[in-house]
CSV table of C-alpha atoms and ligand atoms in Angstrom, one decimal:
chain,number,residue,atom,x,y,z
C,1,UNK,CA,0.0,0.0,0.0
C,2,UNK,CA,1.2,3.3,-1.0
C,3,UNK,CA,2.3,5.2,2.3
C,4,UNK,CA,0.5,9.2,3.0
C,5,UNK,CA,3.2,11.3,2.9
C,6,UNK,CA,3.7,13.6,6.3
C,7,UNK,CA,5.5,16.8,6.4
C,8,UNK,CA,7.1,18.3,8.9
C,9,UNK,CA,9.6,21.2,9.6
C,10,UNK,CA,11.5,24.2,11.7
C,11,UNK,CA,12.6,27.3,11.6
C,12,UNK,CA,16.7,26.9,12.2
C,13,UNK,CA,17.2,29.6,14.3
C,14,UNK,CA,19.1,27.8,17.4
C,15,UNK,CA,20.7,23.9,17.9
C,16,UNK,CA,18.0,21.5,19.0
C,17,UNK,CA,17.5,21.0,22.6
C,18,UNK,CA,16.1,18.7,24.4
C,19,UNK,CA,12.7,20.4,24.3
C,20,UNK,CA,12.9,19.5,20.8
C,21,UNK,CA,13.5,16.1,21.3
C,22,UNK,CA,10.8,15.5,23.3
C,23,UNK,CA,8.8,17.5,21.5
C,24,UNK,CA,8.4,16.8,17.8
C,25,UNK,CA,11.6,14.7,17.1
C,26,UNK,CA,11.0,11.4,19.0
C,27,UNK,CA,7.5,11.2,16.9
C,28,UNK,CA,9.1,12.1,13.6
C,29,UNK,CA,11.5,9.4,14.3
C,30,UNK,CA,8.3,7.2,15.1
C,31,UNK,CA,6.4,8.2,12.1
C,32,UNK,CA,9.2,8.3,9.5
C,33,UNK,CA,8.5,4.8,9.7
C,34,UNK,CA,4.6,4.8,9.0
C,35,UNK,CA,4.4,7.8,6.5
C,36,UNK,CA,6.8,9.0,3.5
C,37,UNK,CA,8.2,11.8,5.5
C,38,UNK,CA,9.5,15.6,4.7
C,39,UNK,CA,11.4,17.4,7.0
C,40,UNK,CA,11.5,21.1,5.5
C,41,UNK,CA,14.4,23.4,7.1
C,42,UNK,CA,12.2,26.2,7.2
C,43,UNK,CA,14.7,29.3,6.6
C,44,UNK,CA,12.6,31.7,5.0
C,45,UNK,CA,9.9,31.7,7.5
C,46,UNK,CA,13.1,31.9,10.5
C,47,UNK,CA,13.8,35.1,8.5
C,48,UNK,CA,10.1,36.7,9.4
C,49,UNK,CA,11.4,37.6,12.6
C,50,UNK,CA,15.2,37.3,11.9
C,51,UNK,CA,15.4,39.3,8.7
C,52,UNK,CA,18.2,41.4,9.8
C,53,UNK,CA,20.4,38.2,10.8
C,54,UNK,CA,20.8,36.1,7.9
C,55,UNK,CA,24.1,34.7,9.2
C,56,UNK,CA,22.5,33.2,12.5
C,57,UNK,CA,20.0,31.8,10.0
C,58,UNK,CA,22.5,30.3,7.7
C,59,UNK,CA,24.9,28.6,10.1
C,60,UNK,CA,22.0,27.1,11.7
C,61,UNK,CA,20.6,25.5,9.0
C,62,UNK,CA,23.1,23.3,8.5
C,63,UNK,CA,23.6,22.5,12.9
C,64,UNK,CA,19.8,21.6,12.5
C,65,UNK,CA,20.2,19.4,10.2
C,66,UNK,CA,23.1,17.5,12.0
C,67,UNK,CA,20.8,17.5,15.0
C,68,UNK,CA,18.2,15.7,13.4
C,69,UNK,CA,21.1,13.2,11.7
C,70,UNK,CA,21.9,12.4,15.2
C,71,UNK,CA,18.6,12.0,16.8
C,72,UNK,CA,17.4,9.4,14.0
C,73,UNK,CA,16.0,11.0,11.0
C,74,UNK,CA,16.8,8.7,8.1
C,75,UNK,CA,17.6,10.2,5.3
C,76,UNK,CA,16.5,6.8,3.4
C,77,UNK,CA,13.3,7.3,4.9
C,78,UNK,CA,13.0,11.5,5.5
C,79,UNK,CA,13.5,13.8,2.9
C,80,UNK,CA,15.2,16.6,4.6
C,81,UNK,CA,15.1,19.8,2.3
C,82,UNK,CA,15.8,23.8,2.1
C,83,UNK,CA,12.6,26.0,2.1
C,84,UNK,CA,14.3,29.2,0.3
C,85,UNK,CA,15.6,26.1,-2.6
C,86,UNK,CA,11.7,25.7,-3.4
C,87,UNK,CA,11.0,29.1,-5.3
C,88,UNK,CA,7.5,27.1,-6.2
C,89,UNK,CA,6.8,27.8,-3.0
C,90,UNK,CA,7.5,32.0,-2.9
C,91,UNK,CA,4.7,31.9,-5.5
C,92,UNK,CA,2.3,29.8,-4.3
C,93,UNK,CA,2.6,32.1,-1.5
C,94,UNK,CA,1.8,35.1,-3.8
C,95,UNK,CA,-1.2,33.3,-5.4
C,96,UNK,CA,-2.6,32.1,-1.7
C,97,UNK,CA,-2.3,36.0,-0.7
C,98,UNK,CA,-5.3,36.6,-2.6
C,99,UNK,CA,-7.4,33.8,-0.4
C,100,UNK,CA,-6.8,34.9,2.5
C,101,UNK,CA,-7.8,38.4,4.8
C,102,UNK,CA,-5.9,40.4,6.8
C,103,UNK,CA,-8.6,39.9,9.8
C,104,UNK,CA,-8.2,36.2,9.5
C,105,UNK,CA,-4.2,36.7,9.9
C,106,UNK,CA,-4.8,38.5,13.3
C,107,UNK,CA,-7.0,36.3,14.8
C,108,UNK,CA,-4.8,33.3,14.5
C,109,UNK,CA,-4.3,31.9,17.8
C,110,UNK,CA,-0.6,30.7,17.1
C,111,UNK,CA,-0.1,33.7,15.5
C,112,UNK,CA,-1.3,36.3,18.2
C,113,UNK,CA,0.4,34.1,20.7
C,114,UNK,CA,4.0,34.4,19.0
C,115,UNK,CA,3.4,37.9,18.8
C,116,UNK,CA,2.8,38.9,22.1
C,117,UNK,CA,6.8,36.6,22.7
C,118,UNK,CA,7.9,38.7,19.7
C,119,UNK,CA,7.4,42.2,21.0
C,120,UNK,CA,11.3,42.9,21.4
C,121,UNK,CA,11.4,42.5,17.9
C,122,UNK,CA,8.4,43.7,16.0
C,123,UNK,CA,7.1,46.2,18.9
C,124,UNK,CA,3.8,47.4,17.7
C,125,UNK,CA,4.4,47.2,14.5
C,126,UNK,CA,4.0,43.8,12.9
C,127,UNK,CA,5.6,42.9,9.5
C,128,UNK,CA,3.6,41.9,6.6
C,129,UNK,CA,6.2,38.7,6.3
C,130,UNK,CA,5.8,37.8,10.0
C,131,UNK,CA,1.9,37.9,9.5
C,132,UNK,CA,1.4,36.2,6.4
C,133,UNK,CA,3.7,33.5,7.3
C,134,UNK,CA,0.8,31.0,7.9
C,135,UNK,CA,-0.2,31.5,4.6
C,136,UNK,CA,3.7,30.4,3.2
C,137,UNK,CA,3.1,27.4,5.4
C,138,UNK,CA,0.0,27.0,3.6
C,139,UNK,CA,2.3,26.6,0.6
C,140,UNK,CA,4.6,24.5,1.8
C,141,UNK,CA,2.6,22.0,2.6
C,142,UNK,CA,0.3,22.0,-0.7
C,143,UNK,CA,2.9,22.3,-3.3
C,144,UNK,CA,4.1,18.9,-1.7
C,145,UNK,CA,0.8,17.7,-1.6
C,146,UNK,CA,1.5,16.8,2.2
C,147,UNK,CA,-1.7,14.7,3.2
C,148,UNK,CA,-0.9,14.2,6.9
C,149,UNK,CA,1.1,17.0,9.7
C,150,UNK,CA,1.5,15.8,12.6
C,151,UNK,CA,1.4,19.1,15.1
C,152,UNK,CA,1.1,19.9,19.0
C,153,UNK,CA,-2.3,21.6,19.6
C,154,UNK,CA,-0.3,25.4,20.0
C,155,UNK,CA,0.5,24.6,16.4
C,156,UNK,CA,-3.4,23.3,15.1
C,157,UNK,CA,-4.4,26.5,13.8
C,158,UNK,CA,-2.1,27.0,11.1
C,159,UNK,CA,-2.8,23.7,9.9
C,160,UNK,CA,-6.6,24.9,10.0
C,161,UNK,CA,-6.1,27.8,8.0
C,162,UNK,CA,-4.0,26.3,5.7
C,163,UNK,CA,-7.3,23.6,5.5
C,164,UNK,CA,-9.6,26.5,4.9
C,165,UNK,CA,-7.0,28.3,2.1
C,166,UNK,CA,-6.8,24.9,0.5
C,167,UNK,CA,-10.9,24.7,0.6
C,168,UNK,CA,-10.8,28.2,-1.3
C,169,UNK,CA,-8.8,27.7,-3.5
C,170,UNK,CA,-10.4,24.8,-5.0
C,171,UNK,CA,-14.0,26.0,-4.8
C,172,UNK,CA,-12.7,28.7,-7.4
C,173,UNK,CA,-10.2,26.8,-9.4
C,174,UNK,CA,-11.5,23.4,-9.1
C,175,UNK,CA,-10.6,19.9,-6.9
C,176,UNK,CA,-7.0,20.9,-7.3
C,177,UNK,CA,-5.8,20.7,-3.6
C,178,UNK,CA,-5.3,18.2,-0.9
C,179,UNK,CA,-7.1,19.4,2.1
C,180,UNK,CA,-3.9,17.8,5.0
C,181,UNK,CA,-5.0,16.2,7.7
C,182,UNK,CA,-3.7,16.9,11.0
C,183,UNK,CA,-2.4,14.2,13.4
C,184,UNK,CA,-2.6,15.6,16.7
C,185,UNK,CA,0.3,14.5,18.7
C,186,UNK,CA,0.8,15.0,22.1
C,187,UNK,CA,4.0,17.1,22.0
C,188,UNK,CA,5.7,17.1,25.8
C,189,UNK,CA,6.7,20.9,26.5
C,190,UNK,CA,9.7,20.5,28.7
C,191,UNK,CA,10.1,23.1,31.1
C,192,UNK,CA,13.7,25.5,31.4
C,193,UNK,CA,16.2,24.2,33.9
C,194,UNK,CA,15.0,27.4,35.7
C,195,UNK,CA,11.6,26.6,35.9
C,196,UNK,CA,10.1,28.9,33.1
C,197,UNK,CA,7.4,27.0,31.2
C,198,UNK,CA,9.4,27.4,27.8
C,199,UNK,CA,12.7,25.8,27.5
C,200,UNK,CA,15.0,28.1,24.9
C,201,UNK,CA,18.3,29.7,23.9
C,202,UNK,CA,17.3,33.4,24.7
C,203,UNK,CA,15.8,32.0,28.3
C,204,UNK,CA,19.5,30.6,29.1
C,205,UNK,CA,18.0,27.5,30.1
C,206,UNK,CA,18.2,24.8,27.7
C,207,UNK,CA,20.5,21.4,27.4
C,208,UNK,CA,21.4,21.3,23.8
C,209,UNK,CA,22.1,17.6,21.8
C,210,UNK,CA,25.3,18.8,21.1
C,211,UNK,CA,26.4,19.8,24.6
C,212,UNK,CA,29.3,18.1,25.7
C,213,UNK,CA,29.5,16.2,28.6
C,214,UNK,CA,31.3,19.1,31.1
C,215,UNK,CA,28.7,21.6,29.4
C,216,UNK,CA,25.7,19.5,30.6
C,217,UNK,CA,27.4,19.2,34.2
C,218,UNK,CA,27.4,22.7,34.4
C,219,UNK,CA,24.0,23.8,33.5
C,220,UNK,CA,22.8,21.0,35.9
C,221,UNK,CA,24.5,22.3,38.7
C,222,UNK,CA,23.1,25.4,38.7
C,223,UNK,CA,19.2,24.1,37.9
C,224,UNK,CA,16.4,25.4,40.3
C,225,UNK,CA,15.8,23.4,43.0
C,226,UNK,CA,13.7,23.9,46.3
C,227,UNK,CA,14.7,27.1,47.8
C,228,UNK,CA,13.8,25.8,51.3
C,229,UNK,CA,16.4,23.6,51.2
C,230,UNK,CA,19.8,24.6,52.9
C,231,UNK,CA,21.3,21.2,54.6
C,232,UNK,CA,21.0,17.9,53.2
C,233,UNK,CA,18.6,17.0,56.2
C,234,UNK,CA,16.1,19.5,55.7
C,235,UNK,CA,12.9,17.9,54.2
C,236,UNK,CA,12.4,19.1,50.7
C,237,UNK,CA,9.4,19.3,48.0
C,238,UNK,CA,10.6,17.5,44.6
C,239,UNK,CA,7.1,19.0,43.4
C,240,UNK,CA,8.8,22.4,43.1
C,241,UNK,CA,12.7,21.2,41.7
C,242,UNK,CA,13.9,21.1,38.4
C,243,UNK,CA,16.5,18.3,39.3
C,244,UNK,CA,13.8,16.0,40.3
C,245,UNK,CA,11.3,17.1,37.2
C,246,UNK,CA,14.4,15.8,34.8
C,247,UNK,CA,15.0,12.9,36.6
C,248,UNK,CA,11.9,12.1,35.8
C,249,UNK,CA,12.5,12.5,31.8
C,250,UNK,CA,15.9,11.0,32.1
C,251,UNK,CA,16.0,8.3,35.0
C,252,UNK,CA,14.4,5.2,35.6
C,253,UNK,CA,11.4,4.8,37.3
C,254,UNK,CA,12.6,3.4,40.2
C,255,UNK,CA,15.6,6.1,40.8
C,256,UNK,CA,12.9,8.7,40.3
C,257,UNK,CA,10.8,6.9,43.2
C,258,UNK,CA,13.9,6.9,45.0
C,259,UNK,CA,15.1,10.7,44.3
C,260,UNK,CA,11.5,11.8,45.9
C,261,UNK,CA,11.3,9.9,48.8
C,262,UNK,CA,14.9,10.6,49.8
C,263,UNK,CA,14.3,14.1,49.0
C,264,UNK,CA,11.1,14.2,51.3
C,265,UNK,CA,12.9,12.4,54.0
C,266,UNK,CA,16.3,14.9,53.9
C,267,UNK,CA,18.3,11.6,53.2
C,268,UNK,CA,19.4,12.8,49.6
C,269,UNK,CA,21.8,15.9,49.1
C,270,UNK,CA,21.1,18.3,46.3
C,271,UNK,CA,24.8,18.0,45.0
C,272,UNK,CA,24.8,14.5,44.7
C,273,UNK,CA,21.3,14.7,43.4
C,274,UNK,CA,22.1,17.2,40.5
C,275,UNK,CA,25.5,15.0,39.6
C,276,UNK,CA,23.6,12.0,39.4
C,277,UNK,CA,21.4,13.3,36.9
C,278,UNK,CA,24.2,15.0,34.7
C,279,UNK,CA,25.5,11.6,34.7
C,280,UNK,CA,22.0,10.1,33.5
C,281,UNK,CA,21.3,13.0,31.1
C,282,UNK,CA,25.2,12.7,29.9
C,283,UNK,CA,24.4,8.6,29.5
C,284,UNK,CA,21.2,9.8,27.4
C,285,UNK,CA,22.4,11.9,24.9
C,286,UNK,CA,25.9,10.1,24.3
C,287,UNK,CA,24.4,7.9,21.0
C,288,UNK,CA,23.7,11.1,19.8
C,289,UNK,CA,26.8,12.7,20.4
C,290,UNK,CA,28.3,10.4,18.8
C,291,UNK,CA,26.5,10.7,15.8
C,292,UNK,CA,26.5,14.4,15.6
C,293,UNK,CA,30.5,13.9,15.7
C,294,UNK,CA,30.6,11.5,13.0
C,295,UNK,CA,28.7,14.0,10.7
C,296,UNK,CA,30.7,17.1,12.1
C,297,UNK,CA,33.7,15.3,10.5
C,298,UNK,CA,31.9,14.6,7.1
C,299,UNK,CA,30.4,17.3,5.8
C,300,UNK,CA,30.1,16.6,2.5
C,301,UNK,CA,27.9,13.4,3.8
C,302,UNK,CA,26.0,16.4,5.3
C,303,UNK,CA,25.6,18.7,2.1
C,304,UNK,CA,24.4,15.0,-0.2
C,305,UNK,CA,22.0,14.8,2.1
C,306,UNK,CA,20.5,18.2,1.8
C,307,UNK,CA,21.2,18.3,-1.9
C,308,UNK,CA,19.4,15.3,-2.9
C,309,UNK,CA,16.4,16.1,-0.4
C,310,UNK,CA,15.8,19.2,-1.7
C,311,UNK,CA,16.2,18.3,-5.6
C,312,UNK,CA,13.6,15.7,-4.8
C,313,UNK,CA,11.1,17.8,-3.0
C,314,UNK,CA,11.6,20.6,-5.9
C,315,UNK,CA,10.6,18.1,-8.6
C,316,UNK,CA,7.9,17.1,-6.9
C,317,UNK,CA,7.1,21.0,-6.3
C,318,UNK,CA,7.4,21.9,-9.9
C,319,UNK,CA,4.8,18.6,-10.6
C,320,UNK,CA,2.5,20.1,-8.4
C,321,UNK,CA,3.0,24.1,-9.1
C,322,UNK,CA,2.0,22.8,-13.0
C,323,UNK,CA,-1.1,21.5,-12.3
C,324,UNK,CA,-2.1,24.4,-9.8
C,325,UNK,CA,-0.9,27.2,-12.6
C,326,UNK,CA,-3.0,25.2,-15.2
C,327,UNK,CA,-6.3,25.2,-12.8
C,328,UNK,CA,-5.6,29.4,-12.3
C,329,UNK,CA,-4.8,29.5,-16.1
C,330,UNK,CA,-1.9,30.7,-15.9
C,331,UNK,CA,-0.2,28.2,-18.1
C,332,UNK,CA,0.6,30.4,-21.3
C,333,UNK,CA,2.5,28.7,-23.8
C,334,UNK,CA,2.0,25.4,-22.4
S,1,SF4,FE1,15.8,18.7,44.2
S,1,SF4,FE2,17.3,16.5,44.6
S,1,SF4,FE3,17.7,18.7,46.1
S,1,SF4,FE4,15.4,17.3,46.4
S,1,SF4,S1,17.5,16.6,46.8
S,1,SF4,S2,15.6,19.5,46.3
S,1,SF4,S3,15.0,16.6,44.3
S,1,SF4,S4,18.0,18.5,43.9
């Protein structure tokens, strides 16, 4: 049986962390196996609210892709390709602009949320690239005809207006479109090591896949713990420290049963609390390290893998942007 084909992507502003892990990249290693799978490195859209940094944009590009290398994306099984190397997309964009109102674009959900983080950068006056960029997402998944997107409910709404641009757009141009499905997947946020709901590189408090061991120790050491808690006999709250939240993600069960209780019973020392979980964390993440290492060393390995990614998902762009210019006749000479 034929498999659906999933797309999925980021914006490479920053290494992945270990939010990211959690987050999308354990499924997309899951569903890589179910679906035929894109990965789109979304650079154009990280340049809506990075326009006037294309360096950081371009030298993460290529980190993101090594992350995703060492965290188990296949490339025999995930196509991993360059938005800004699909131009069918920049016009697809153009002809969605004309579906779509500038009312709609405010009332997004996702985007008034990343707004209201963005204000450092846009103040009060939004671009016209930052606000439309749901409808270049809306392009990026329909000139792959991407079917199924898997996507954390924060993220639902773009998929639903790119569901009702797709609608549109084939009520006026006929059946054209494939109206994607969206696999709702329950994305684990992972909190900062200081508590703050969002784990990130601005925040200071992320561990990165391609932190070394003594870089790990060190952000570990100085988590958040419980405040109340001076001597290694005072009774502490596990409930409320960060050490005891990852040991949760990154020990076993029983350890984790064992961290709380001694913890309650001020029979467990923060210090050797915090090392233990470095080393667990350290344990974790060493596959991947080792990965990311083998690829730092080959580039080239690196650069075939983007090529032939994004020549693949550009042919199949240009087989798709012909039949869409043909329903908007728009094929001259044809
Ligand atoms: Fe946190 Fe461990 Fe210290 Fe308890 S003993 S407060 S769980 S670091």
């Amino acid at each position: 049986m034929e498999k659906k084909r999933m797309l999925t992507g980021d914006r490479p502003t920053g290494r992945l962390h270990i939010g990211h892990y959690f987050g999308s990249i354990v499924n997309r290693v899951k569903l890589q196996e179910e679906y035929e799978s894109y990965l789109l490195v979304a650079d154009v859209q990280a340049l809506t609210d990075n326009f006037n940094n294309p360096d950081k944009v371009r030298k993460n590009v290529r980190e993101v892709v090594i992350d995703y290398l060492s965290c188990g994306i296949d490339p025999e099984k995930t196509t991993i390709y360059i938005q800004s190397m699909i131009p069918e997309t920049a016009e697809l964009t153009v002809f969605y602009s004309n579906l779509v109102t500038i009312a709609r674009l405010e009332r997004n959900p996702t985007v008034k949320t990343e707004l209201a983080q963005k204000r450092d950068v846009f103040g009060e006056s939004v671009t016209y690239g930052f606000l439309g960029y749901p409808v270049s997402q809306a392009a990026d998944i329909t000139v792959l005809n991407g079917e199924i997107i898997p996507t954390g409910e924060d993220q639902e709404p773009l998929i639903e207006q790119c569901r009702e641009i797709v609608r549109k757009f084939n009520s006026i141009y006929g059946n054209v479109l494939k109206e994607p499905k969206i696999l709702l997947s329950k994305n684990k946020r992972i909190k900062g090591l200081d508590g703050n709901e969002k784990m990130g590189k601005s925040l200071g408090n992320a561990i990165y896949i391609s932190d070394s061991p003594e870089e790990i120790t060190k952000k570990v050491m100085s988590a958040l713990t419980d405040p109340n808690r001076i001597r290694k006999d005072d009774l502490g709250n596990p409930d409320i420290c960060m050490v005891a939240y990852y040991h949760n993600l990154f020990s076993s069960q029983e350890e984790y049963k064992n961290v709380c209780e001694e913890c309650r019973a001020g029979k467990r020392g923060c210090v050797f609390c915090k090392k233990q979980l470095a080393n667990n964390i350290i344990e974790f993440l060493k596959p991947m390290r080792e990965k990311r290492a083998y690829y730092e060393a080959h580039p080239e390995l690196v650069d075939k893998i983007i090529l032939e990614g994004t020549n693949k998902a550009r042919e199949e762009a240009k087989k798709n942007m012909k039949r869409i210019k043909k329903a908007m006749k728009l094929d001259y000479f044809e």
